[in-house]
Coordinates of C-alpha atoms and ligand atoms in Angstrom, one line a residue:
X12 CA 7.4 70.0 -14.2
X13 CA 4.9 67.0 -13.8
X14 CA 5.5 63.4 -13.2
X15 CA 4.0 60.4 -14.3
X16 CA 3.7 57.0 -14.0
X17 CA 0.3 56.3 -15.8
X18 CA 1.4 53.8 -18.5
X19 CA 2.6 50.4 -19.0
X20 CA 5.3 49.4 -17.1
X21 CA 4.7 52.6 -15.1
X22 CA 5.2 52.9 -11.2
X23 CA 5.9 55.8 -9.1
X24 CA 3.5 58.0 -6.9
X25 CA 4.6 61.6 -5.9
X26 CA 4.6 62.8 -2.8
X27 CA 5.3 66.3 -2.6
X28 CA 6.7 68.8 -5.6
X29 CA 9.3 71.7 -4.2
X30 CA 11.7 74.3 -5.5
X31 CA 14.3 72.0 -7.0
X32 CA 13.2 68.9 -5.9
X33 CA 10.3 66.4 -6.2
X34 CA 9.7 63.4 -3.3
X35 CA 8.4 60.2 -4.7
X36 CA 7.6 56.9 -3.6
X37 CA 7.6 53.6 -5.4
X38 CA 4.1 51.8 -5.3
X39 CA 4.1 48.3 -4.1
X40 CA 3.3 45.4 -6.2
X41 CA -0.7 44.7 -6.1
X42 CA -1.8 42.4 -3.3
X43 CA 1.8 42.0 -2.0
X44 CA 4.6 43.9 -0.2
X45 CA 7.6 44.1 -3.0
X46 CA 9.2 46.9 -4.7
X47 CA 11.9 48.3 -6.1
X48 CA 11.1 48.6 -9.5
X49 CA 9.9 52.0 -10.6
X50 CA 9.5 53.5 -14.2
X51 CA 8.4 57.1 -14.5
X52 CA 7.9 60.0 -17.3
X53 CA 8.8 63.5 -16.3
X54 CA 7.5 66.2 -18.4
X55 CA 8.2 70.0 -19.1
X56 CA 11.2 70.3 -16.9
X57 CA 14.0 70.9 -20.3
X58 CA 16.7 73.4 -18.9
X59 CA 15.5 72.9 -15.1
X60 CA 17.8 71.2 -12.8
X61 CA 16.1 69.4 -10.2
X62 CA 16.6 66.4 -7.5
X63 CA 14.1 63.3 -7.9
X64 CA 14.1 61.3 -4.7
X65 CA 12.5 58.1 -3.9
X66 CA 11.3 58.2 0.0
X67 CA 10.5 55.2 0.2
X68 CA 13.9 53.5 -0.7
X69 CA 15.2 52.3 2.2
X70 CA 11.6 50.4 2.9
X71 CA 12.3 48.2 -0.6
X72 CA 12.8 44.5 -1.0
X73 CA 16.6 44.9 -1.1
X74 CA 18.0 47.9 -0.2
X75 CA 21.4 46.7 -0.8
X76 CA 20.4 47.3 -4.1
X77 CA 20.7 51.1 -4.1
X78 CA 24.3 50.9 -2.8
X79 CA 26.1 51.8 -6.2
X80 CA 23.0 51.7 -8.2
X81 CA 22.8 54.2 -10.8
X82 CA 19.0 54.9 -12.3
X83 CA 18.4 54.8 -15.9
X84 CA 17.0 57.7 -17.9
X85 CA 16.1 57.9 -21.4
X86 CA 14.8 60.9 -24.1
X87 CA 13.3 58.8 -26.9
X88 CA 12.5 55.6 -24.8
X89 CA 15.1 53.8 -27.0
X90 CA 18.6 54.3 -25.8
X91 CA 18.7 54.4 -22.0
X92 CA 21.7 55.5 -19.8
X93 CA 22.9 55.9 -16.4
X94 CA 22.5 58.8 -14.7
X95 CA 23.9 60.3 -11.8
X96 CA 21.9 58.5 -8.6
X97 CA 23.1 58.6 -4.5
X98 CA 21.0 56.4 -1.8
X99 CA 21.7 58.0 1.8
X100 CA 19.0 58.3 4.7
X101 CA 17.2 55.6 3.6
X102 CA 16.6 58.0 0.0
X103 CA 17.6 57.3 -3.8
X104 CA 18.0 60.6 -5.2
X105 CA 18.4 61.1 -8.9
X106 CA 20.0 64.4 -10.3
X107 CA 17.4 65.1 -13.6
X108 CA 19.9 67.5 -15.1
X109 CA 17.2 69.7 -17.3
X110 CA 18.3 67.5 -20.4
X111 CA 14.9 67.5 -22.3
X112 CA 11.1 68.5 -21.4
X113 CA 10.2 64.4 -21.9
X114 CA 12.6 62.3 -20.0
X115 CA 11.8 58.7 -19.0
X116 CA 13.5 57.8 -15.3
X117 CA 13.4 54.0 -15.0
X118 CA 15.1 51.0 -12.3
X119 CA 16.3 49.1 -15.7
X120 CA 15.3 50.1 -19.4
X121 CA 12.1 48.5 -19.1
X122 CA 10.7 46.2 -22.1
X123 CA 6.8 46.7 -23.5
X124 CA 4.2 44.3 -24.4
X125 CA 4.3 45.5 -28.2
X126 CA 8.0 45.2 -28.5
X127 CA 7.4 41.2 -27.2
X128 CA 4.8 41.1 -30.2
X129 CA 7.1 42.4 -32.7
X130 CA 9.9 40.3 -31.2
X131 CA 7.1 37.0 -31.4
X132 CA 6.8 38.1 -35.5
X133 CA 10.2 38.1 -35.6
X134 CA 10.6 34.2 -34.6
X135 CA 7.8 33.5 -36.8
X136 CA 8.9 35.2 -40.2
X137 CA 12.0 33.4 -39.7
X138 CA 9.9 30.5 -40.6
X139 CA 12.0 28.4 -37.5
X140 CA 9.3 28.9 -34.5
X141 CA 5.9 28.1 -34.1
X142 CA 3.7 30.0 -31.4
X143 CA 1.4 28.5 -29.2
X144 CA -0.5 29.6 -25.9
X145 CA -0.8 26.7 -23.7
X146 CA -2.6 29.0 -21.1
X147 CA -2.9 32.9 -19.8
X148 CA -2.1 35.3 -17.0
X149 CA -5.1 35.6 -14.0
X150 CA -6.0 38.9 -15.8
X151 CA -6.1 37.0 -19.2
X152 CA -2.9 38.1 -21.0
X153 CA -1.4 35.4 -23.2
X154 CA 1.4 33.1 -21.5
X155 CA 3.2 33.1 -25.1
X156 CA 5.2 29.9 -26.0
X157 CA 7.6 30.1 -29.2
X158 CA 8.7 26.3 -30.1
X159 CA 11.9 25.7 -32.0
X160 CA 12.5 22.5 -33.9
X161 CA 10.5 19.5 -34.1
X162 CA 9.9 17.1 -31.5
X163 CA 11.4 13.4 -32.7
X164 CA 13.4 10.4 -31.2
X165 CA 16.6 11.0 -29.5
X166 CA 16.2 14.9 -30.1
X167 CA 17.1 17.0 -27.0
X168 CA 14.7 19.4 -25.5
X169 CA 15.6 22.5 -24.0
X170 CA 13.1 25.3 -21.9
X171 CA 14.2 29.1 -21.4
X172 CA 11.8 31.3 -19.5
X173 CA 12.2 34.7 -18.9
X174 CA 9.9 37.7 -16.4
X175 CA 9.3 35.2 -14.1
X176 CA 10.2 38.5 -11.7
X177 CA 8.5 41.5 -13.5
X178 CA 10.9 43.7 -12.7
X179 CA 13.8 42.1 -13.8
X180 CA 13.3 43.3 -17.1
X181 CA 16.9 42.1 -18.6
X182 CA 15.3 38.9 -18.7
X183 CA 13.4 40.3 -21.9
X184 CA 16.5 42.1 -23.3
X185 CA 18.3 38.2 -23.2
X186 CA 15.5 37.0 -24.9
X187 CA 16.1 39.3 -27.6
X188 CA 19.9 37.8 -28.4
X189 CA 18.8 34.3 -27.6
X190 CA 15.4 34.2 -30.0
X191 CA 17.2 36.1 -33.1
X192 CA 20.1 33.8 -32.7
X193 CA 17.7 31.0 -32.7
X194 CA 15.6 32.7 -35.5
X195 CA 18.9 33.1 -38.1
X196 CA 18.8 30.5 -40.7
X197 CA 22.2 31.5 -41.0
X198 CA 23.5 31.4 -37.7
X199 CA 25.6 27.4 -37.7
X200 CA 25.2 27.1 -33.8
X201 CA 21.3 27.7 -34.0
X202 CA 21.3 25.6 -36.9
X203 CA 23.3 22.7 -35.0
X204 CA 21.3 22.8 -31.7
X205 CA 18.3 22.6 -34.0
X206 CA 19.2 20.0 -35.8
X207 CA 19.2 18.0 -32.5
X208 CA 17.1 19.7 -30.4
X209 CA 13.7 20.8 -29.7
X210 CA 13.9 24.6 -27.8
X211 CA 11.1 25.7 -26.2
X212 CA 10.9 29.6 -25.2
X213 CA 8.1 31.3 -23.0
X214 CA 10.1 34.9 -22.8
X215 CA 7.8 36.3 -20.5
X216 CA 6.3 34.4 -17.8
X217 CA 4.5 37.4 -15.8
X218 CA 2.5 39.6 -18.6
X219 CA 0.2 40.8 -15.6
X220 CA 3.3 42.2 -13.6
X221 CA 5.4 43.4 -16.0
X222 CA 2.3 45.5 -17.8
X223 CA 1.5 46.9 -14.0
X224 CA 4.7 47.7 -13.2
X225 CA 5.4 45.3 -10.3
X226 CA 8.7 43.9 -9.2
X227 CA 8.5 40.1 -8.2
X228 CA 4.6 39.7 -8.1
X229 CA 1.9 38.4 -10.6
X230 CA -1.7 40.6 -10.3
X231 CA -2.9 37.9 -7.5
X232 CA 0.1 38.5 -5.3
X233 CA 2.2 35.4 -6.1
X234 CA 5.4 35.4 -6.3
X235 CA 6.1 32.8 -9.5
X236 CA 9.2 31.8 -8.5
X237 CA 8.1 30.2 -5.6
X238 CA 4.8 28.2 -7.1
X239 CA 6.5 25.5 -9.0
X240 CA 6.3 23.0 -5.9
X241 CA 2.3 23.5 -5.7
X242 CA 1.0 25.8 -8.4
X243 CA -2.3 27.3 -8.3
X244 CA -4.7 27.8 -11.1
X245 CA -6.4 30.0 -9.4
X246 CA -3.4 32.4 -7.9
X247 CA -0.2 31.3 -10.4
X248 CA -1.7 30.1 -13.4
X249 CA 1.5 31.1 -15.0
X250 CA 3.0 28.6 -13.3
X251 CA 0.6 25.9 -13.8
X252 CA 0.3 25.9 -17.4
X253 CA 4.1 26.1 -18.2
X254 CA 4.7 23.1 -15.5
X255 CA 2.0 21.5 -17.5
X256 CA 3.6 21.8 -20.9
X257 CA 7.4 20.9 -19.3
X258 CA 4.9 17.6 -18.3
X259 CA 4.1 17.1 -21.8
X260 CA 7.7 17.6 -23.7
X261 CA 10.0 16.2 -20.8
X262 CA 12.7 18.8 -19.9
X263 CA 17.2 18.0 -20.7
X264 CA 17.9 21.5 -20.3
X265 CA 16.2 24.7 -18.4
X266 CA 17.4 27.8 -18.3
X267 CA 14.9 30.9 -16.2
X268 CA 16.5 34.5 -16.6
X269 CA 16.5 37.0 -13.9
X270 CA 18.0 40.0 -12.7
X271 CA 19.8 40.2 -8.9
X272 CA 19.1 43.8 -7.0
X273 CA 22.6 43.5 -5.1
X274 CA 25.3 41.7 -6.8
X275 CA 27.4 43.4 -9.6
X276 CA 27.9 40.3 -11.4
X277 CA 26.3 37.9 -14.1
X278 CA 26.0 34.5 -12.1
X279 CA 24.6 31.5 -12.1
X280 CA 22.2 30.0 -8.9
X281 CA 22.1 26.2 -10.3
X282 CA 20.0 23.2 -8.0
X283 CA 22.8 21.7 -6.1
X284 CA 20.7 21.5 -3.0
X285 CA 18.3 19.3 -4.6
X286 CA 17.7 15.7 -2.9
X287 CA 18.3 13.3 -6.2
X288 CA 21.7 15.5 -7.3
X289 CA 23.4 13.4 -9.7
X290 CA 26.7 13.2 -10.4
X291 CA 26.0 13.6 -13.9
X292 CA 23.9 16.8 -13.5
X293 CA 27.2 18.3 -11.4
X294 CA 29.5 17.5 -14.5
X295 CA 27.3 19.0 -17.0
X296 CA 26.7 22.0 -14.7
X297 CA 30.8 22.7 -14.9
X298 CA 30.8 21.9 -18.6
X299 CA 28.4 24.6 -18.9
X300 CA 29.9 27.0 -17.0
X301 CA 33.0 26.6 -18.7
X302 CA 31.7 26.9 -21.9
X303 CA 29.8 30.0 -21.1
X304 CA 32.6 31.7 -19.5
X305 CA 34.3 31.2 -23.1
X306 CA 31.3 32.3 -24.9
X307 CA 31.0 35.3 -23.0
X308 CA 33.3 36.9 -20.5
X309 CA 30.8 39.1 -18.8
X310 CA 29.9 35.5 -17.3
X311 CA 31.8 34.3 -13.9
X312 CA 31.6 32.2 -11.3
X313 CA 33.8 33.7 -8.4
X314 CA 30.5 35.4 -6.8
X315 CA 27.4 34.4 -6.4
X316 CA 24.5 32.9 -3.7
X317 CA 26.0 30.5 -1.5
X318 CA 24.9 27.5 -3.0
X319 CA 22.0 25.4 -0.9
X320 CA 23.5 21.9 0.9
X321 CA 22.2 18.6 -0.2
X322 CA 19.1 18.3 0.4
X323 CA 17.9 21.9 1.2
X324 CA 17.4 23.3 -2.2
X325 CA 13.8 25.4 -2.1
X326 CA 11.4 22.9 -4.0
X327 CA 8.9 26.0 -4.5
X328 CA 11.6 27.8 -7.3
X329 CA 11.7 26.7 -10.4
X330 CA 15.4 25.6 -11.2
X331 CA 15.4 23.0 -8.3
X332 CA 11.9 21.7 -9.2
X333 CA 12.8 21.3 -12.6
X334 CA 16.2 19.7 -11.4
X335 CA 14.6 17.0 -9.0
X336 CA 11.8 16.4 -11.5
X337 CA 13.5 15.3 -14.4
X338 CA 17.1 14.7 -13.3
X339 CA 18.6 17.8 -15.8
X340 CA 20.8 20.5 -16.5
X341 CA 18.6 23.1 -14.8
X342 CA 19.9 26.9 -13.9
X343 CA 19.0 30.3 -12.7
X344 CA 21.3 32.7 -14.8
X345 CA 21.0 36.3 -12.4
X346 CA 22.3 39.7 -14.4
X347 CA 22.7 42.6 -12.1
X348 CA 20.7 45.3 -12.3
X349 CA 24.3 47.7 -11.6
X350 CA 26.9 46.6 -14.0
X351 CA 30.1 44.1 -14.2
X352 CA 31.9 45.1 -11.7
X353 CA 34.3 43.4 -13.8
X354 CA 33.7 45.3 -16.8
X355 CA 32.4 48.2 -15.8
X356 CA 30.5 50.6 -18.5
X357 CA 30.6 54.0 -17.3
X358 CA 27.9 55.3 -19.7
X359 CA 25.7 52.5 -19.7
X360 CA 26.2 50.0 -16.9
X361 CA 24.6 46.7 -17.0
X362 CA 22.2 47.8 -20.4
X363 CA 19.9 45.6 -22.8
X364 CA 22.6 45.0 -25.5
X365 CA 24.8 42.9 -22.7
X366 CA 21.7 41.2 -21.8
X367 CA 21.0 40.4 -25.2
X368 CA 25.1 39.4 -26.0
X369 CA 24.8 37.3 -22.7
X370 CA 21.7 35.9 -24.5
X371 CA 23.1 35.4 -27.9
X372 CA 26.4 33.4 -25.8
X373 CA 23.8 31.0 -23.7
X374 CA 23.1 29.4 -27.0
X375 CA 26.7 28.9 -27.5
X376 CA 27.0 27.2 -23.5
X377 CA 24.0 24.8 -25.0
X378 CA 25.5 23.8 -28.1
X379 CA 28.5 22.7 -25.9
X380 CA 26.7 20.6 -23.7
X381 CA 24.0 19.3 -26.1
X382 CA 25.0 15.9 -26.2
X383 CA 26.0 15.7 -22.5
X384 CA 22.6 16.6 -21.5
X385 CA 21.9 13.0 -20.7
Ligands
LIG3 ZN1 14.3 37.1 -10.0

């Protein structure tokens, strides 16, 4: 049996191979301390029972995240599904049960730079979207920005951003349902919110970390969601150049995906805490939340962060920068990384096609509140 972790997305080390078990530990992202995500192959071990266990566990960002967890695995690198995981003694051991001699072990299915591209043609062949690149990644990579509509007087103009967290691949997965709605000259809600709105789309906002397999860090070390205050060209030009277009268009609506390590729940983080809270921006918040709880059930708002008290909202993230800096509907939408606890799925847990049906419904919360955004 061999393991590997020396491809895109990739990240695992071993440790030590035994007699029916193989110790592993998860890399930490480059220049900083996170991890948790890990995404492995494991090869020539069809009809061989054997116990995969991540030392390292109980040193990760959030080890509350193993409590329940369930690991991933997948033959074809398609369909991905839950297999049997436990985390005790600071350990996440997953039970490879000798199902093929390639099996791909992964924290969430993870998402590749080629299916972005494809997903990018997509938009465009639609003939709806127009691509541009308003800046790249500190290794270079294309910080890709799909634009849907045209700009003109009175139109509304809406941001999602996705990867800000590497790791938190379901971000990419919601991009899916949310661009190919957008992308369906058939769809009527796409067709309304474009008829009145401009939607601007950057589905992955970390190309460096998500390509090296990192969990919350770019490849200088930064942590995105926590540059928006005081971006660096240097150390998060992600950041920069995406706060630099938001300059340009003005921003009514932001939505940045991400995926929570702990919680078993599809929430929403929102900017409450931010000094300039309107009342305005509270009532469209609720209208929102209303409308996406119809849209799609696997949204609720019973749990959730503790929301921050007036005035202490974290200026360095990007929902409450966003908030305070143009006086909008701005949100955090967090998918777990578990399942619903909910709406459990015993086969699949939290997967990519919720993401992407969570996705698909977030276009349905907008149209709602389209012409309450100011
Ligand atoms: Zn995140």
């Amino acid at each position: 049996m061999h393991v590997s972790a020396a491809f895109e997305s990739g990240n695992i080390e071993v440790v030590e191979a035994r007699a029916g078990a193989i110790d592993l530990k998860i890399r930490p992202d480059g220049n900083a301390e996170y991890f948790q995500w890990f995404c492995f192959r494991l090869a020539g071990g069809a009809g061989a029972a054997c116990d995969l266990r991540i030392v390292n566990a109980g040193e990760a960002s959030y080890t509350r995240g193993w409590d329940g967890y369930r690991a991933v695995a997948s033959t074809d690198g398609e369909h991905w599904r839950r297999v049997p995981t436990s985390y005790a003694d600071g350990v996440l051991t997953i039970r490879h049960e000798g199902q093929a001699d390639q099996v791909k072990y992964a924290y969430f299915a993870p998402y590749e730079r080629t299916r972005h591209h494809a997903l990018v043609a997509h938009c465009l062949a639609s003939g709806r979207a127009r691509l541009s690149v308003p800046g790249t990644s500190v290794e270079g990579a294309d910080l890709d920005l799909l634009t849907f509509g045209a700009p003109g007087e009175g139109r509304r103009v809406a941001w999602a951003i996705g990867r800000q967290h590497p790791g938190e691949t379901m971000a990419s997965w919601w991009m899916e349902g949310f661009l190919r709605r957008l992308s369906d000259p058939a769809d009527p809600v796409a067709r309304a919110v474009l008829d009145r709105a401009v939607v601007h789309v950057v589905p992955n906002m970390n190309p460096d970390g998500s390509f090296r397999g990192n969990l919350r860090a770019n490849a200088a070390g930064a942590n995105l969601n926590r540059a928006w205050r005081d971006p660096s060209p240097e150390t998060s030009p992600e950041v920069w150049h995406i706060r630099n277009a938001m300059e340009a268009t003005g921003v009514d609506y932001c939505m940045d995906v991400h995926g929570d390590e702990a919680l078993p729940y599809v929430f929403i983080a929102g900017s409450e805490g931010i000094p300039s809270l309107t009342e305005h921006q509270t009532k469209v918040r609720a209208q929102h939340d209303a409308a996406l709880q119809r849209a799609n059930p696997d949204y609720q708002t019973a749990h959730g962060y503790p929301g921050s008290a007036r005035g202490k909202a974290n200026l360095r993230m990007c929902t409450p920068w966003v908030a305070e800096r143009f006086g909008c509907l701005a949100m955090t939408l967090e998918m777990p990384f578990k399942d619903n606890a909910d709406a459990p799925d015993p086969i699949y847990g939290w997967s990519p096609a919720r993401s992407a049906k969570l996705g698909e419904g977030c276009l349905d919360a907008l149209y709602a509140v389209l012409d309450d955004l100011r």
